[in-house]
mmCIF file of C-alpha atoms in Angstrom:
data_model
loop_
_atom_site.group_PDB
_atom_site.id
_atom_site.type_symbol
_atom_site.label_atom_id
_atom_site.label_comp_id
_atom_site.label_asym_id
_atom_site.label_seq_id
_atom_site.Cartn_x
_atom_site.Cartn_y
_atom_site.Cartn_z
ATOM 1 C CA MET M 1 126.309 87.482 95.432
ATOM 2 C CA LEU M 2 128.160 84.354 95.942
ATOM 3 C CA ALA M 3 126.666 80.852 96.856
ATOM 4 C CA ALA M 4 125.448 80.147 99.621
ATOM 5 C CA SER M 5 127.540 76.995 100.089
ATOM 6 C CA THR M 6 130.647 79.440 100.077
ATOM 7 C CA ILE M 7 129.193 81.759 102.787
ATOM 8 C CA LEU M 8 127.708 79.165 104.911
ATOM 9 C CA GLN M 9 131.477 77.981 104.819
ATOM 10 C CA LEU M 10 132.883 81.102 106.160
ATOM 11 C CA ARG M 11 130.565 81.724 108.847
ATOM 12 C CA ILE M 12 131.350 77.998 110.181
ATOM 13 C CA LEU M 13 135.177 79.277 110.076
ATOM 14 C CA ILE M 14 134.229 82.509 112.339
ATOM 15 C CA ASN M 15 131.685 80.773 114.152
ATOM 16 C CA ASP M 16 128.891 83.086 112.861
ATOM 17 C CA ASN M 17 126.349 79.749 112.184
ATOM 18 C CA ASP M 18 123.892 80.758 115.629
ATOM 19 C CA ILE M 19 120.449 81.761 114.826
ATOM 20 C CA ALA M 20 121.553 85.477 115.719
ATOM 21 C CA GLN M 21 123.719 85.974 113.416
ATOM 22 C CA THR M 22 126.425 88.726 113.540
ATOM 23 C CA TYR M 23 126.585 89.311 109.894
ATOM 24 C CA THR M 24 123.925 89.130 106.881
ATOM 25 C CA ASP M 25 124.911 87.058 103.762
ATOM 26 C CA THR M 26 125.525 90.554 102.309
ATOM 27 C CA GLN M 27 128.129 91.975 104.299
ATOM 28 C CA MET M 28 129.854 88.570 103.910
ATOM 29 C CA SER M 29 129.822 88.195 100.722
ATOM 30 C CA GLN M 30 131.310 92.149 100.747
ATOM 31 C CA PHE M 31 133.856 90.552 103.319
ATOM 32 C CA LEU M 32 134.818 87.770 100.454
ATOM 33 C CA CYS M 33 134.772 90.203 97.617
ATOM 34 C CA VAL M 34 137.261 92.274 99.851
ATOM 35 C CA GLY M 35 139.621 88.588 100.822
ATOM 36 C CA ALA M 36 139.327 87.923 96.592
ATOM 37 C CA ALA M 37 140.705 91.081 96.243
ATOM 38 C CA GLN M 38 143.662 90.425 98.637
ATOM 39 C CA LEU M 39 143.944 87.284 97.523
ATOM 40 C CA ASN M 40 145.093 88.065 94.112
ATOM 41 C CA SER M 41 147.972 89.344 94.704
ATOM 42 C CA TYR M 42 149.203 86.254 96.716
ATOM 43 C CA LEU M 43 148.278 83.986 93.552
ATOM 44 C CA MET M 44 149.465 86.544 91.156
ATOM 45 C CA GLY M 45 150.598 84.218 88.462
ATOM 46 C CA ILE M 46 149.785 80.699 90.172
ATOM 47 C CA GLY M 47 146.327 80.834 90.644
ATOM 48 C CA PRO M 48 143.226 82.051 89.442
ATOM 49 C CA THR M 49 142.638 85.451 89.036
ATOM 50 C CA PHE M 50 139.694 86.464 90.668
ATOM 51 C CA THR M 51 137.288 89.772 88.788
ATOM 52 C CA ILE M 52 135.681 90.827 91.909
ATOM 53 C CA ASP M 53 132.321 93.229 90.877
ATOM 54 C CA PHE M 54 132.279 95.131 94.982
ATOM 55 C CA THR M 55 128.139 96.815 93.124
ATOM 56 C CA ALA M 56 126.811 93.109 93.274
ATOM 57 C CA TYR M 57 129.161 91.857 95.872
ATOM 58 C CA THR M 58 130.213 88.737 93.210
ATOM 59 C CA VAL M 59 133.514 87.208 92.486
ATOM 60 C CA THR M 60 134.399 85.258 89.411
ATOM 61 C CA PRO M 61 135.132 82.338 88.966
ATOM 62 C CA ASP M 62 132.933 81.540 91.667
ATOM 63 C CA PRO M 63 135.345 80.155 94.048
ATOM 64 C CA SER M 64 132.827 77.248 95.070
ATOM 65 C CA ASP M 65 132.673 76.045 91.491
ATOM 66 C CA SER M 66 135.435 73.234 91.992
ATOM 67 C CA THR M 67 135.737 73.077 87.754
ATOM 68 C CA LEU M 68 137.036 76.483 87.910
ATOM 69 C CA VAL M 69 138.786 77.227 90.692
ATOM 70 C CA ASP M 70 140.703 74.265 93.163
ATOM 71 C CA GLN M 71 139.547 73.299 96.482
ATOM 72 C CA SER M 72 143.261 74.722 98.189
ATOM 73 C CA ALA M 73 142.126 78.480 96.405
ATOM 74 C CA GLU M 74 138.920 78.146 97.764
ATOM 75 C CA GLN M 75 140.069 77.265 100.974
ATOM 76 C CA LEU M 76 142.470 80.070 101.106
ATOM 77 C CA LEU M 77 139.986 82.879 100.283
ATOM 78 C CA LEU M 78 138.500 81.202 103.363
ATOM 79 C CA LEU M 79 141.093 81.534 105.651
ATOM 80 C CA LEU M 80 142.463 85.335 104.152
ATOM 81 C CA THR M 81 138.489 86.597 104.696
ATOM 82 C CA ALA M 82 138.241 84.897 108.461
ATOM 83 C CA SER M 83 141.432 87.348 108.968
ATOM 84 C CA VAL M 84 139.492 90.690 107.611
ATOM 85 C CA ILE M 85 136.945 90.357 109.178
ATOM 86 C CA ASN M 86 138.525 89.022 112.660
ATOM 87 C CA ASP M 87 140.867 92.131 111.657
ATOM 88 C CA SER M 88 138.025 94.521 112.069
ATOM 89 C CA GLU M 89 136.518 92.599 114.893
ATOM 90 C CA ILE M 90 139.793 93.680 116.612
ATOM 91 C CA LYS M 91 139.704 97.415 115.658
ATOM 92 C CA LYS M 92 136.013 97.643 116.708
ATOM 93 C CA LEU M 93 136.827 96.154 120.130
ATOM 94 C CA TYR M 94 140.148 98.702 120.609
ATOM 95 C CA ALA M 95 137.725 101.120 121.549
ATOM 96 C CA SER M 96 135.876 99.740 124.524
ATOM 97 C CA ALA M 97 138.010 96.544 125.060
ATOM 98 C CA GLY M 98 141.454 96.199 125.969
ATOM 99 C CA TYR M 99 141.917 98.258 129.137
ATOM 100 C CA LYS M 100 141.994 97.064 132.935
ATOM 101 C CA ILE M 101 141.176 99.397 135.813
ATOM 102 C CA VAL M 102 141.932 98.422 139.545
ATOM 103 C CA ASP M 103 140.278 100.301 142.408
ATOM 104 C CA ASP M 104 141.293 99.039 145.730
ATOM 105 C CA LYS M 105 139.662 95.505 145.606
ATOM 106 C CA SER M 106 138.150 95.417 142.858
ATOM 107 C CA THR M 107 138.977 95.387 139.379
ATOM 108 C CA ILE M 108 137.026 95.526 135.854
ATOM 109 C CA ASP M 109 139.549 93.785 133.146
ATOM 110 C CA THR M 110 138.497 93.632 129.573
ATOM 111 C CA SER M 111 141.379 92.475 128.044
ATOM 112 C CA ALA M 112 140.880 88.880 127.505
ATOM 113 C CA MET M 113 138.327 89.895 124.736
ATOM 114 C CA LEU M 114 140.793 91.343 122.946
ATOM 115 C CA ALA M 115 143.948 89.047 123.300
ATOM 116 C CA GLY M 116 141.282 86.139 122.647
ATOM 117 C CA LEU M 117 140.979 87.662 118.896
ATOM 118 C CA LYS M 118 144.592 88.533 118.342
ATOM 119 C CA THR M 119 145.110 84.370 119.454
ATOM 120 C CA ARG M 120 142.777 83.888 116.519
ATOM 121 C CA GLN M 121 144.143 85.835 114.067
ATOM 122 C CA THR M 122 147.237 84.530 114.788
ATOM 123 C CA MET M 123 145.871 80.673 114.253
ATOM 124 C CA TYR M 124 144.297 82.708 110.514
ATOM 125 C CA LYS M 125 147.872 83.860 109.563
ATOM 126 C CA LEU M 126 149.896 80.444 110.659
ATOM 127 C CA ARG M 127 146.686 78.726 108.801
ATOM 128 C CA PHE M 128 146.791 80.051 105.894
ATOM 129 C CA ASP M 129 150.466 81.014 105.480
ATOM 130 C CA GLU M 130 151.019 77.179 105.577
ATOM 131 C CA LEU M 131 147.981 76.286 103.102
ATOM 132 C CA LEU M 132 149.511 79.619 100.971
ATOM 133 C CA ARG M 133 153.158 77.860 101.033
ATOM 134 C CA GLN M 134 151.482 73.941 99.857
ATOM 135 C CA TYR M 135 149.473 75.675 97.366
ATOM 136 C CA LYS M 136 152.719 77.295 96.003
ATOM 137 C CA LEU M 137 154.341 73.625 96.099
ATOM 138 C CA GLY M 138 151.661 72.515 93.453
ATOM 139 C CA ASN M 139 149.885 70.797 96.437
ATOM 140 C CA ARG M 140 152.301 67.625 96.168
ATOM 141 C CA THR M 141 152.541 66.833 99.530
ATOM 142 C CA LEU M 142 149.342 67.403 100.919
ATOM 143 C CA GLY M 143 147.560 64.040 102.295
ATOM 144 C CA LEU M 144 150.990 62.112 102.202
ATOM 145 C CA ALA M 145 150.940 62.223 105.863
ATOM 146 C CA VAL M 146 148.074 60.069 105.987
ATOM 147 C CA GLY M 147 149.233 56.887 103.792
ATOM 148 C CA THR M 148 152.941 57.333 104.713
ATOM 149 C CA PRO M 149 155.388 58.212 107.587
ATOM 150 C CA PHE M 150 155.799 62.714 106.853
ATOM 151 C CA ASP M 151 157.630 65.004 108.449
ATOM 152 C CA GLY M 152 157.776 68.616 106.242
ATOM 153 C CA ALA M 153 158.818 68.488 103.279
ATOM 154 C CA THR M 154 160.823 64.908 103.530
ATOM 155 C CA TYR M 155 158.526 61.535 103.833
#
């Protein structure tokens, strides 16, 4: 099982940190394994290569170990895994949501639930793409906006 800190960060990212959690820690570890497997293709040659054990639900090196994996790679893993979870939620809702029934003066509309998840999926994708771009640049420009005038890649 993956480190509790990684699972907690993912729970907060997907808003599953209430008392009645949607996913168990084992399920979160399964999702993180899938995310790590997908992340390997994005980081090929530029970042850590994760070894995934889908029977024990572990990822090596441990994404939360800052001596082995830098924080940006861990954040990439969390964003990609959140996207995987959100995508599964969208697929589950397609069967029961996303329709609108109008009958004279009454209306049943469940499309807003699906629209919210699609918006969140777009947000995860944009954040992941931006962080991946920065990661490929070697994180050279991260944090410069705090101390300097900063506009994209020029400052």
